[in-house]
PDB file of C-alpha atoms in Angstrom:
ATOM      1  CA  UNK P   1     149.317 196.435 186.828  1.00 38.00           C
ATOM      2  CA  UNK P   2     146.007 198.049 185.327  1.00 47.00           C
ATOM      3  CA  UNK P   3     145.831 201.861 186.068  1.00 59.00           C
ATOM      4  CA  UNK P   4     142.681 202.862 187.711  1.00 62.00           C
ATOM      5  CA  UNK P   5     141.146 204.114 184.137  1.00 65.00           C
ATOM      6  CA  UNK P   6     141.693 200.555 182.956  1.00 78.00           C
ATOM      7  CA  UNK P   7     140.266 198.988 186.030  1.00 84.00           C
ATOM      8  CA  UNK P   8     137.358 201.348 185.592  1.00 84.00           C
ATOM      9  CA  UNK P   9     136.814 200.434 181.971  1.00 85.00           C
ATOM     10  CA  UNK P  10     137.157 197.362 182.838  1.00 86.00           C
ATOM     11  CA  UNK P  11     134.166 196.720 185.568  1.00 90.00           C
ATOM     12  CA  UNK P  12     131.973 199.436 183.131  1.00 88.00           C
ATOM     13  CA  UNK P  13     132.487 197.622 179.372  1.00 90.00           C
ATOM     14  CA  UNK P  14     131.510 194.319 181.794  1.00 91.00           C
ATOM     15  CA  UNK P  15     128.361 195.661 183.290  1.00 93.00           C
ATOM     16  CA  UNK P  16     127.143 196.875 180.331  1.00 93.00           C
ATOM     17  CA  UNK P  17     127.840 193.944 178.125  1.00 93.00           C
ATOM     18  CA  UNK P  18     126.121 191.721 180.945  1.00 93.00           C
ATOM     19  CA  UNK P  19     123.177 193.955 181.471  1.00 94.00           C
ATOM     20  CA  UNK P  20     122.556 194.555 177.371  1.00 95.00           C
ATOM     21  CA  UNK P  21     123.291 190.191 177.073  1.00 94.00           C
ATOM     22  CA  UNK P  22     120.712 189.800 179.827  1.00 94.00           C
ATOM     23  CA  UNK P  23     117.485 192.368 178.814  1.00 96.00           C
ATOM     24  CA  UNK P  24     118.139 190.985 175.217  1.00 96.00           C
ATOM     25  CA  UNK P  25     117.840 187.129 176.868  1.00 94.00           C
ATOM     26  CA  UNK P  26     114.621 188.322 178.805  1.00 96.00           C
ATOM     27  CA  UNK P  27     113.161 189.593 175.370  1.00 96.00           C
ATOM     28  CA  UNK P  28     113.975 186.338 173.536  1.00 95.00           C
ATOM     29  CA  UNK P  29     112.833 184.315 176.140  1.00 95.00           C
ATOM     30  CA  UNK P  30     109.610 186.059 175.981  1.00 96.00           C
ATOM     31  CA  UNK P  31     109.013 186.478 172.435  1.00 95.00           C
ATOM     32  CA  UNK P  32     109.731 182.448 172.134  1.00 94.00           C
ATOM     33  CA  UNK P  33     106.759 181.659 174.185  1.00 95.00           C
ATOM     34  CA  UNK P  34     104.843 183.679 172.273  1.00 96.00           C
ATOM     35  CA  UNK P  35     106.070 182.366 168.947  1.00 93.00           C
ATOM     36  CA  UNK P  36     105.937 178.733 170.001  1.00 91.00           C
ATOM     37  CA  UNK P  37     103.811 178.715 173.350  1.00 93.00           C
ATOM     38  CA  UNK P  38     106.650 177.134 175.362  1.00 91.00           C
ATOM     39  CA  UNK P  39     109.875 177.668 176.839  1.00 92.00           C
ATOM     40  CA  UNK P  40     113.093 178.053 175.031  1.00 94.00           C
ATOM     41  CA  UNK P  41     115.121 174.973 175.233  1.00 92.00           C
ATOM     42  CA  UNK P  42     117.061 175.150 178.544  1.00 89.00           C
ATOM     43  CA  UNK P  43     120.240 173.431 177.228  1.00 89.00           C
ATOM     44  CA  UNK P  44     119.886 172.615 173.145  1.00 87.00           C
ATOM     45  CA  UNK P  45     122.888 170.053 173.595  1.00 89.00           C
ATOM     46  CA  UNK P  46     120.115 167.894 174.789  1.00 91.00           C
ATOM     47  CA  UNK P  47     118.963 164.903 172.648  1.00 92.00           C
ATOM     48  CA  UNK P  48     115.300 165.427 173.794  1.00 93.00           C
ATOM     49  CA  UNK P  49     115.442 168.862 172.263  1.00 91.00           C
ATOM     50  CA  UNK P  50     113.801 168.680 168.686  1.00 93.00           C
ATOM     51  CA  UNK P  51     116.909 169.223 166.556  1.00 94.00           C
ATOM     52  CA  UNK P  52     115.183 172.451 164.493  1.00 93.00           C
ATOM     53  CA  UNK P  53     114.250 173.883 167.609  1.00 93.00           C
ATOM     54  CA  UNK P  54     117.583 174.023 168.884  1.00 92.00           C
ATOM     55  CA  UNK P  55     119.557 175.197 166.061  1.00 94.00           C
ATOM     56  CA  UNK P  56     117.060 177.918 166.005  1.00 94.00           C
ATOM     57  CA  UNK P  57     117.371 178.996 169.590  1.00 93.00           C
ATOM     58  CA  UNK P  58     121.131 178.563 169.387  1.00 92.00           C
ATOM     59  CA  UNK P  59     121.625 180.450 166.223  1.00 94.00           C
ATOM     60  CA  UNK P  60     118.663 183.425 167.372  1.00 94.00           C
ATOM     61  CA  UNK P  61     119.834 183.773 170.550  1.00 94.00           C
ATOM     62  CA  UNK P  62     123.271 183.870 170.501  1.00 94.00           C
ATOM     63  CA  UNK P  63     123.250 186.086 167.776  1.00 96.00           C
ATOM     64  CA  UNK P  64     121.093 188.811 169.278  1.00 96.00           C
ATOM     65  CA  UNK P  65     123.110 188.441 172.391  1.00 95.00           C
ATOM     66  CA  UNK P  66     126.395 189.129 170.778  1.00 95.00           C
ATOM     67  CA  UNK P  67     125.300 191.881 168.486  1.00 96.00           C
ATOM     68  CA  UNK P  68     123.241 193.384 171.963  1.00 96.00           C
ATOM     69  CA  UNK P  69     126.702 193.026 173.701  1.00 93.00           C
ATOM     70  CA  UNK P  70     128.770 194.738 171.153  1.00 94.00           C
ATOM     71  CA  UNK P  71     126.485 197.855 171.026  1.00 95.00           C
ATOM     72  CA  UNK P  72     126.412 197.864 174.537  1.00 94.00           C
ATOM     73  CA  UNK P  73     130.119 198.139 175.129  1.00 92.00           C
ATOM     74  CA  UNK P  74     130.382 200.343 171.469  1.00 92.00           C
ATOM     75  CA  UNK P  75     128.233 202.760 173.785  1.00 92.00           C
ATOM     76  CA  UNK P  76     129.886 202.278 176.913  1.00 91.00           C
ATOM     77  CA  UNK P  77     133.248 202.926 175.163  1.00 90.00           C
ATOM     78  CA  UNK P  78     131.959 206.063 173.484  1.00 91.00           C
ATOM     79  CA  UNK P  79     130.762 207.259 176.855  1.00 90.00           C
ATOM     80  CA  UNK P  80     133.937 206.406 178.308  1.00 88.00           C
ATOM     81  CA  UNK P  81     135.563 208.747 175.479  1.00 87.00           C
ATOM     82  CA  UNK P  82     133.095 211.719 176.063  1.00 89.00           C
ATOM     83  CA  UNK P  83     134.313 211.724 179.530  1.00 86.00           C
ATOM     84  CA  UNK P  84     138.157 211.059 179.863  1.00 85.00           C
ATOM     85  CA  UNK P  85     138.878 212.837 176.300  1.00 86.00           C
ATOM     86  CA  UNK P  86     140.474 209.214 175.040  1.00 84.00           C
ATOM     87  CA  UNK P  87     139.353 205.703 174.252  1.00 84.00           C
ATOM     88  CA  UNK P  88     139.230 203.231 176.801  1.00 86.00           C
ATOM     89  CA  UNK P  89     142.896 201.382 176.719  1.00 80.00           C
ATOM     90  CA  UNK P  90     141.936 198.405 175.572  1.00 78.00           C
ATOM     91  CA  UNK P  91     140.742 199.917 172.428  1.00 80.00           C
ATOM     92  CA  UNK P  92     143.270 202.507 171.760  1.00 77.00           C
ATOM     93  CA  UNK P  93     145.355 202.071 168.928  1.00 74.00           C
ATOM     94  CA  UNK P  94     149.550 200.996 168.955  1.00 66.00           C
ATOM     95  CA  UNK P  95     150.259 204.880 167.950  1.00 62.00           C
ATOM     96  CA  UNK P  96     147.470 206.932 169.673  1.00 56.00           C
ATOM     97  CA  UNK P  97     148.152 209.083 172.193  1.00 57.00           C
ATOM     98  CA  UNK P  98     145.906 208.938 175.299  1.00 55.00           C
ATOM     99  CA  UNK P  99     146.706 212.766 176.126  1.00 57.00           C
ATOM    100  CA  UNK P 100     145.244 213.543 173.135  1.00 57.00           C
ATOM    101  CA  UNK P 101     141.348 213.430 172.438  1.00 57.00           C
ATOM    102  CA  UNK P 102     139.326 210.615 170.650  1.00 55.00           C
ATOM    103  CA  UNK P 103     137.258 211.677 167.995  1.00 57.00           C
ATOM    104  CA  UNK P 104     133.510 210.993 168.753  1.00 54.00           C
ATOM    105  CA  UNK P 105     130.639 210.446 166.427  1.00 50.00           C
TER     106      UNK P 105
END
C-alpha cells in the first residue's frame, strides 16, 4: 500500500501534468485559429480532415503537450524535493536513501 508521501505525490505530479497539458492545449488551440482561421481538427483520425492538417495538429500538439507535461511534473518533483528533503518515490533511485536529502538545482 502507497504511504501517504506517495499518495501525495501521486494526486500533485497528476494535477500538475493535467493543468500544464491543458493551458498548453488552450494556447494551441488559440494560436491555430489564428494561424489558419479555424478550429483545430476535433479528431484527426477523421477522413474529412485534410491529411496535412492533421499530421500537423497531431504531431504540434502532442508534442507541446508532452514536453509541457514533463516540465510540469520536472517542477512539481523538484518542489516536492525542496520540501520533504528527498525525491518523490517514484523517482528515487534502487540505492538512494529517502532519509537522506536530494540534491536540488
Amino acid at each position: 500500500m502507497a504511504s501517504g508521501g506517495s499518495k501525495f505525490w501521486t494526486v500533485f505530479s497528476l494535477a500538475a501534468a493535467l493543468g500544464a497539458a491543458a493551458v498548453t492545449k488552450k494556447g494551441l488551440t488559440t494560436t491555430w485559429k489564428a494561424a489558419t482561421g479555424k478550429n483545430p481538427p476535433a479528431n484527426p483520425a477523421d477522413p474529412d480532415v485534410a491529411i496535412w492538417e492533421a499530421v500537423i495538429w497531431a504531431t504540434v500538439s502532442g508534442t507541446a503537450v508532452g514536453i509541457a507535461r514533463m516540465l510540469a511534473t520536472r517542477r512539481a518533483a523538484n518542489y516536492y524535493a525542496q520540501s520533504t528533503g528527498h525525491l518523490p518515490p517514484d523517482l528515487q533511485k534502487d540505492d538512494q536513501d529517502p532519509n537522506v536529502p536530494a540534491a536540488t538545482t
